[in-house]
Amino acid sequence: MNKNTRKDKIIAVAAKLFKEKGYSAITMRDIADKMEIKAASLYNHIQSKQEILDTIIIQIAEQFTAKMQTIVESKETTYQKLRHIIELHIDITIENADALAALNNDWMHLEGNLAYFIQMRDAYENNFRSILNTGIANGEIVARDPEIILFSLLSTLRTLYLWYTKKGGVDAKKLKEDMPETLLNGIIR
Amino acid sequence: MNKNTRKDKIIAVAAKLFKEKGYSAITMRDIADKMEIKAASLYNHIQSKQEILDTIIIQIAEQFTAKMQTIVESKETTYQKLRHIIELHIDITIENADALAALNNDWMHLEGNLAYFIQMRDAYENNFRSILNTGIANGEIVARDPEIILFSLLSTLRTLYLWYTKKGGVDAKKLKEDMPETLLNGIIR
DNA sequence: GTCTATATAGTGATAGAC
DNA sequence: GTCTATCACTATATAGAC
């Protein structure tokens, strides 16, 4: 996916800056400064600031969409499916935390791709919801309001990027063991 | 706290707009339009755009700080303390979801108050951590990595504002019953 | 691929009339 | 308390030389 072109470098640098202050607060000059070139030179590689944001967000959103489809269609138990969703979020967070920050915080600044993004996000949530509802129906999951369960899982998974980068050296393997325990089994003895 | 002055109205309108697109993307003209006045007129009530952000965020941060202090100093069980923290977040979310959005997403655009905010945020997290560690030490909480537990609780509580406004009619009472169950006891049967 | 120079359209904020 | 007019600055983006 990353071809190591000049364009990819610009997008990576931009994503990192967007994570720190948000899309709107970062200027083309900020991005250029970090690249050690002039702002005008950026336009030799990208068409607009907007294009940078689109590339960052849509790429990740499509990854989530594709993987979630595989999980939903599998014949596993609800518990196993939930574990796979948690691992999916951990994997993408480790691979591209900066892009996840943009997806979470700057999606509303999409323009041409806004409707496409919202459609993917809604479909993802609906797939997640249907997994939970199946689990409640077959007794694997406690019979509580599925919206509260969905929200509390999603909010933790979506903000993993905040926490993962903060403590640089978190072990992915340990995270994949402890996170499902904490989210699914609770913390009270 | 809200004296219903013109200034308070400006701050409330601004907070709502900041929630939708973030502090940096909202202009003084946007705020003025919603107030149905001209941008220049805003300056008769506030000193700067920055002052608006400061007022929104610091007010809420101080509320959290004060309430957390009370909870930490109480002689309750860990379980009861955690319930109180969850209720604190629910209460503030219900009362001022827009301000919470700014606190979560735009705190980095604070200037004079940035250090003060970070200090309050860190103190809050440390208090939360110490409650969890006490619970682990006395066996009330499972002996898992307290950082993962802290993160998963905090991330859900901090983003409650996203979800509460989306479904306008969520019952606070029901939320206060179901949320602690989901977060503390888990969802697997 | 990068530069300088520049066009065009905002931005936060002030001055002073009503 | 609001307005019009305006300032100084900054934004994204383009043109064309090297």
XYZ file of C-alpha atoms (C1' of nucleotides) in Angstrom:
414
model
C 0.000 0.000 0.000
C 2.823 2.385 0.901
C 4.980 2.676 -2.189
C 7.454 5.040 -0.528
C 6.917 7.708 -3.146
C 7.273 11.412 -2.400
C 3.484 11.599 -2.283
C 3.294 8.882 0.344
C 5.839 10.731 2.442
C 3.781 13.916 2.274
C 0.683 12.018 3.322
C 2.479 10.375 6.236
C 3.901 13.687 7.429
C 0.502 15.350 7.085
C -1.244 12.580 9.016
C 1.157 13.010 11.899
C 0.566 16.753 11.999
C -3.195 16.319 11.684
C -3.116 14.029 14.711
C -1.478 16.719 16.816
C -3.697 19.694 15.963
C -6.391 18.539 13.591
C -6.807 19.026 9.846
C -8.085 22.600 10.013
C -5.281 23.908 12.196
C -2.510 22.508 9.999
C -1.465 24.581 7.000
C 0.232 23.556 3.801
C 3.213 25.526 5.085
C 3.333 23.372 8.225
C 3.469 20.253 6.078
C 6.048 21.774 3.761
C 8.215 22.851 6.698
C 8.387 19.299 8.014
C 9.285 18.084 4.526
C 11.904 20.853 4.358
C 10.533 22.231 1.115
C 8.302 25.185 0.219
C 4.520 24.906 0.306
C 4.197 25.463 -3.429
C 6.358 22.410 -4.074
C 3.802 20.157 -2.407
C 1.474 20.756 -5.330
C 3.809 18.926 -7.644
C 2.795 15.740 -5.818
C -0.711 16.321 -4.567
C -3.649 18.228 -5.981
C -4.964 19.848 -2.814
C -4.976 19.737 0.967
C -8.342 18.040 0.653
C -6.845 15.199 -1.366
C -4.409 14.469 1.473
C -7.220 14.082 3.982
C -9.270 11.928 1.625
C -6.373 9.587 0.986
C -5.617 9.171 4.683
C -9.159 8.480 5.796
C -10.681 6.499 2.943
C -7.802 4.056 2.804
C -8.283 3.112 6.455
C -12.054 3.084 6.270
C -11.917 0.619 3.387
C -9.578 -1.626 5.361
C -12.066 -1.753 8.252
C -14.932 -2.375 5.875
C -13.260 -5.300 4.157
C -12.079 -7.008 7.343
C -15.400 -6.568 9.112
C -17.123 -8.226 6.172
C -14.922 -11.300 6.598
C -15.623 -11.445 10.323
C -19.385 -11.112 9.943
C -19.528 -13.827 7.319
C -17.459 -16.298 9.324
C -19.082 -19.184 11.164
C -17.460 -18.487 14.511
C -19.024 -17.908 17.912
C -19.921 -14.371 18.984
C -17.043 -14.394 21.425
C -14.580 -15.296 18.683
C -16.000 -12.671 16.346
C -15.657 -9.999 19.016
C -12.083 -11.049 19.620
C -11.376 -10.697 15.906
C -12.887 -7.202 15.859
C -10.731 -6.180 18.810
C -7.653 -7.594 17.091
C -8.569 -5.784 13.892
C -8.570 -2.450 15.725
C -5.317 -3.243 17.472
C -3.638 -4.232 14.193
C -4.701 -1.108 12.310
C -3.784 1.075 15.291
C -0.291 -0.363 15.425
C 0.152 -0.041 11.696
C -1.212 3.457 11.250
C -2.148 5.340 14.409
C -1.855 8.735 12.748
C -4.374 7.901 10.064
C -6.803 6.635 12.704
C -6.630 9.969 14.468
C -7.683 11.703 11.251
C -10.439 9.170 10.667
C -11.801 9.754 14.150
C -11.444 13.511 14.400
C -11.418 14.964 10.904
C -13.868 12.862 8.921
C -16.324 15.790 8.893
C -13.880 17.768 6.771
C -14.182 15.303 3.928
C -16.056 16.803 1.004
C -16.519 14.655 -2.093
C -16.025 11.473 -0.089
C -18.110 12.419 2.941
C -21.193 10.411 1.973
C -19.060 7.402 1.039
C -17.302 7.547 4.389
C -20.514 7.835 6.382
C -21.952 4.908 4.502
C -18.938 2.761 5.391
C -19.031 3.864 9.022
C -22.747 3.093 9.341
C -22.328 -0.291 7.697
C -19.511 -1.111 10.094
C -21.617 -0.199 13.100
C -24.534 -2.218 11.772
C -22.376 -5.291 11.316
C -21.036 -4.873 14.838
C -24.575 -4.474 16.154
C -25.807 -7.584 14.413
C -22.980 -9.637 15.913
C -23.945 -8.402 19.390
C -27.629 -9.060 18.819
C -26.922 -12.605 17.687
C -24.862 -13.112 20.835
C -27.645 -11.822 23.040
C -30.208 -13.998 21.245
C -28.188 -17.184 21.713
C -27.227 -16.371 25.291
C -23.526 -15.782 24.745
C -23.873 -12.160 25.769
C -25.741 -10.715 28.712
C -29.221 -9.410 27.933
C -28.479 -5.733 28.414
C -29.091 -2.781 26.087
C -27.021 -3.657 22.996
C -26.530 0.027 22.168
C -24.703 0.616 25.431
C -22.533 -2.433 24.831
C -21.823 -1.389 21.257
C -20.944 2.128 22.286
C -18.634 1.152 25.099
C -16.718 -1.338 22.946
C -16.481 0.970 19.956
C -15.396 4.008 21.923
C -12.509 2.115 23.471
C -11.445 0.552 20.185
C -11.710 3.808 18.256
C -9.508 5.731 20.659
C -6.842 3.076 20.983
C -4.628 5.262 18.790
C -4.500 7.875 21.561
C -3.119 5.488 24.032
C -0.993 3.234 21.919
C 1.320 6.006 20.755
C 1.544 7.542 24.214
C 3.237 4.495 25.634
C 5.517 3.688 22.730
C 6.491 0.234 23.778
C 3.197 -1.520 24.365
C 3.432 -5.097 23.256
C 0.838 -5.939 20.627
C 0.668 -9.538 21.777
C -0.022 -8.569 25.374
C -2.604 -6.027 24.222
C -4.414 -8.706 22.222
C -4.555 -10.888 25.313
C -5.552 -8.310 27.899
C -7.860 -6.062 25.886
C -10.526 -8.698 25.080
C -10.489 -9.842 28.711
C -11.029 -6.327 29.993
C -13.690 -5.398 27.443
C -15.607 -8.651 27.401
C -15.232 -10.129 30.869
C -15.168 -6.961 32.943
C -12.864 -6.006 35.726
C -14.774 -6.844 38.902
C -13.975 -10.065 40.718
C -22.935 28.948 36.563
C -24.848 29.985 33.477
C -26.112 33.507 34.155
C -27.929 33.748 30.824
C -25.974 36.805 29.799
C -25.204 37.605 26.185
C -21.698 36.324 26.778
C -22.997 32.985 28.009
C -25.151 32.693 24.923
C -22.157 33.313 22.661
C -20.179 30.661 24.503
C -22.990 28.139 24.241
C -23.426 28.790 20.522
C -19.679 28.563 19.967
C -19.419 25.283 21.886
C -22.095 23.741 19.707
C -20.300 24.821 16.542
C -16.928 23.661 17.879
C -18.436 20.250 18.492
C -19.473 19.947 14.859
C -16.256 21.009 13.119
C -13.663 21.757 15.774
C -12.322 25.044 17.126
C -9.978 25.769 14.212
C -12.575 25.292 11.490
C -15.118 27.632 13.093
C -14.730 31.351 12.389
C -15.937 34.317 14.378
C -18.271 34.962 11.440
C -19.787 31.475 11.860
C -20.521 32.197 15.507
C -21.897 35.645 14.683
C -24.164 34.217 11.961
C -25.786 31.818 14.424
C -26.265 34.705 16.856
C -27.722 36.725 13.971
C -25.295 39.574 14.534
C -22.084 40.697 12.822
C -18.703 39.279 13.822
C -17.463 42.646 15.085
C -20.331 42.785 17.581
C -19.084 39.680 19.328
C -16.132 41.657 20.613
C -18.394 43.788 22.742
C -18.930 40.687 24.904
C -15.766 38.645 24.578
C -12.136 39.575 24.177
C -11.039 36.967 21.659
C -11.863 33.630 20.068
C -9.300 32.150 22.407
C -11.190 33.383 25.462
C -14.273 31.480 24.297
C -12.354 28.212 24.118
C -10.706 28.791 27.488
C -14.019 29.469 29.186
C -15.635 26.369 27.726
C -12.853 23.965 28.594
C -11.513 25.204 31.926
C -14.956 25.418 33.497
C -15.615 21.739 32.788
C -12.120 20.627 33.712
C -12.447 22.287 37.112
C -15.766 20.532 37.679
C -14.141 17.162 37.042
C -11.208 18.032 39.254
C -13.361 19.029 42.218
C -15.700 16.036 42.023
C -12.878 13.562 41.571
C -11.235 14.930 44.694
C -14.369 14.187 46.704
C -14.580 10.671 45.328
C -10.939 9.859 46.013
C -11.148 11.100 49.574
C -14.308 9.153 50.406
C -14.168 5.957 52.435
C -16.144 3.856 49.984
C -15.237 0.579 48.313
C -13.459 0.630 44.971
C -16.628 -0.543 43.271
C -18.603 2.339 44.757
C -15.926 4.842 43.800
C -15.904 3.602 40.221
C -19.674 3.894 40.098
C -19.402 7.489 41.274
C -16.843 8.293 38.589
C -19.107 6.814 35.925
C -22.042 8.829 37.255
C -19.909 11.974 37.303
C -19.177 11.569 33.601
C -22.808 10.851 32.804
C -23.980 13.915 34.749
C -21.557 16.315 33.090
C -22.288 14.826 29.685
C -26.002 15.363 30.119
C -25.523 18.881 31.404
C -22.981 20.062 28.844
C -22.181 17.681 26.006
C -20.956 20.449 23.712
C -18.345 21.647 26.179
C -17.110 18.082 26.621
C -16.521 17.808 22.905
C -14.281 20.879 23.049
C -12.481 19.547 26.101
C -11.782 16.267 24.327
C -10.898 17.522 20.875
C -9.694 21.108 21.150
C -7.731 21.250 24.403
C -4.492 21.500 22.403
C -5.594 24.895 21.103
C -5.544 26.357 24.574
C -2.692 28.811 24.980
C -2.335 30.582 28.327
C -4.301 27.846 30.087
C -2.710 24.870 28.375
C -0.356 23.938 31.200
C -3.120 24.383 33.780
C -5.412 22.108 31.783
C -2.788 19.411 31.345
C -2.040 19.508 35.031
C -5.726 18.962 35.867
C -6.033 16.187 33.306
C -2.956 14.381 34.619
C -4.122 14.723 38.219
C -7.495 13.295 37.249
C -5.889 10.294 35.586
C -3.608 9.732 38.561
C -6.524 9.755 40.976
C -8.366 7.296 38.753
C -5.265 5.096 38.583
C -4.809 5.083 42.332
C -8.409 3.972 42.845
C -7.863 1.094 40.437
C -4.575 0.107 42.061
C -6.175 0.042 45.501
C -8.907 -2.177 44.097
C -6.386 -4.547 42.585
C -4.387 -4.655 45.837
C -7.393 -5.524 47.981
C -8.781 -8.016 45.482
C -11.860 -6.095 44.403
C -10.541 -5.785 40.862
C -8.988 -8.472 38.698
C -5.210 -8.464 38.666
C -4.747 -7.331 35.096
C -2.683 -4.439 33.687
C -4.213 -1.357 35.376
C -3.252 0.839 32.417
C -5.421 -1.172 30.062
C -8.303 -1.032 32.517
C -7.855 2.701 33.049
C -7.695 3.360 29.350
C -10.753 1.340 28.450
C -12.874 2.944 31.166
C -11.679 6.469 30.429
C -12.069 6.227 26.686
C -15.678 5.161 27.017
C -16.499 7.798 29.610
C -14.747 10.569 27.696
C -16.626 9.917 24.481
C -20.034 9.559 26.072
C -20.868 13.001 24.665
C -20.702 11.586 21.140
C -23.299 9.037 21.799
C -25.559 10.766 24.249
C -26.474 13.572 21.851
C -26.884 11.211 18.927
C -29.800 9.431 20.579
C -31.521 12.430 22.101
C -33.847 10.572 24.408
C -31.508 8.336 26.385
C -32.680 8.084 29.940
C -30.022 9.209 32.404
C -31.327 6.838 35.054
C -31.138 3.834 32.749
C -27.660 4.891 31.645
C -26.496 5.055 35.237
C -27.747 1.528 35.804
C -26.509 -0.110 32.615
C -23.202 1.665 32.068
C -21.487 0.523 35.286
C -22.664 -3.028 34.665
C -21.276 -3.041 31.144
C -17.979 -1.397 32.049
C -17.311 -3.175 35.320
C -18.892 -6.603 34.979
C -18.319 -7.213 31.292
C -20.712 -8.540 28.715
C -19.920 -12.242 28.446
C -22.121 -14.725 30.291
C 11.259 18.439 -8.121
C 11.845 22.802 -6.159
C 11.893 27.561 -6.269
C 10.035 32.785 -6.237
C 6.310 35.597 -7.040
C 1.701 36.328 -6.859
C -3.481 35.888 -7.218
C -7.583 35.482 -4.516
C -10.113 34.836 -0.616
C -10.489 34.466 3.858
C -8.945 35.274 9.111
C -9.210 37.579 13.901
C -9.614 41.908 15.500
C -10.136 47.298 15.968
C -12.145 52.159 15.295
C -15.684 54.888 15.515
C -20.704 56.104 14.136
C -25.410 55.256 15.678
C -25.301 46.518 21.781
C -24.836 46.557 16.976
C -23.285 48.322 12.845
C -19.971 49.521 8.589
C -15.469 49.928 7.166
C -11.122 48.424 7.343
C -6.410 46.637 8.807
C -2.792 43.356 8.980
C -2.113 38.920 8.260
C -2.543 34.225 6.644
C -4.783 30.632 3.846
C -4.831 27.559 -0.469
C -3.419 27.411 -4.825
C -1.270 28.692 -9.580
C 2.356 30.329 -13.109
C 6.468 29.982 -14.787
C 11.777 30.057 -14.150
C 15.560 26.920 -13.016
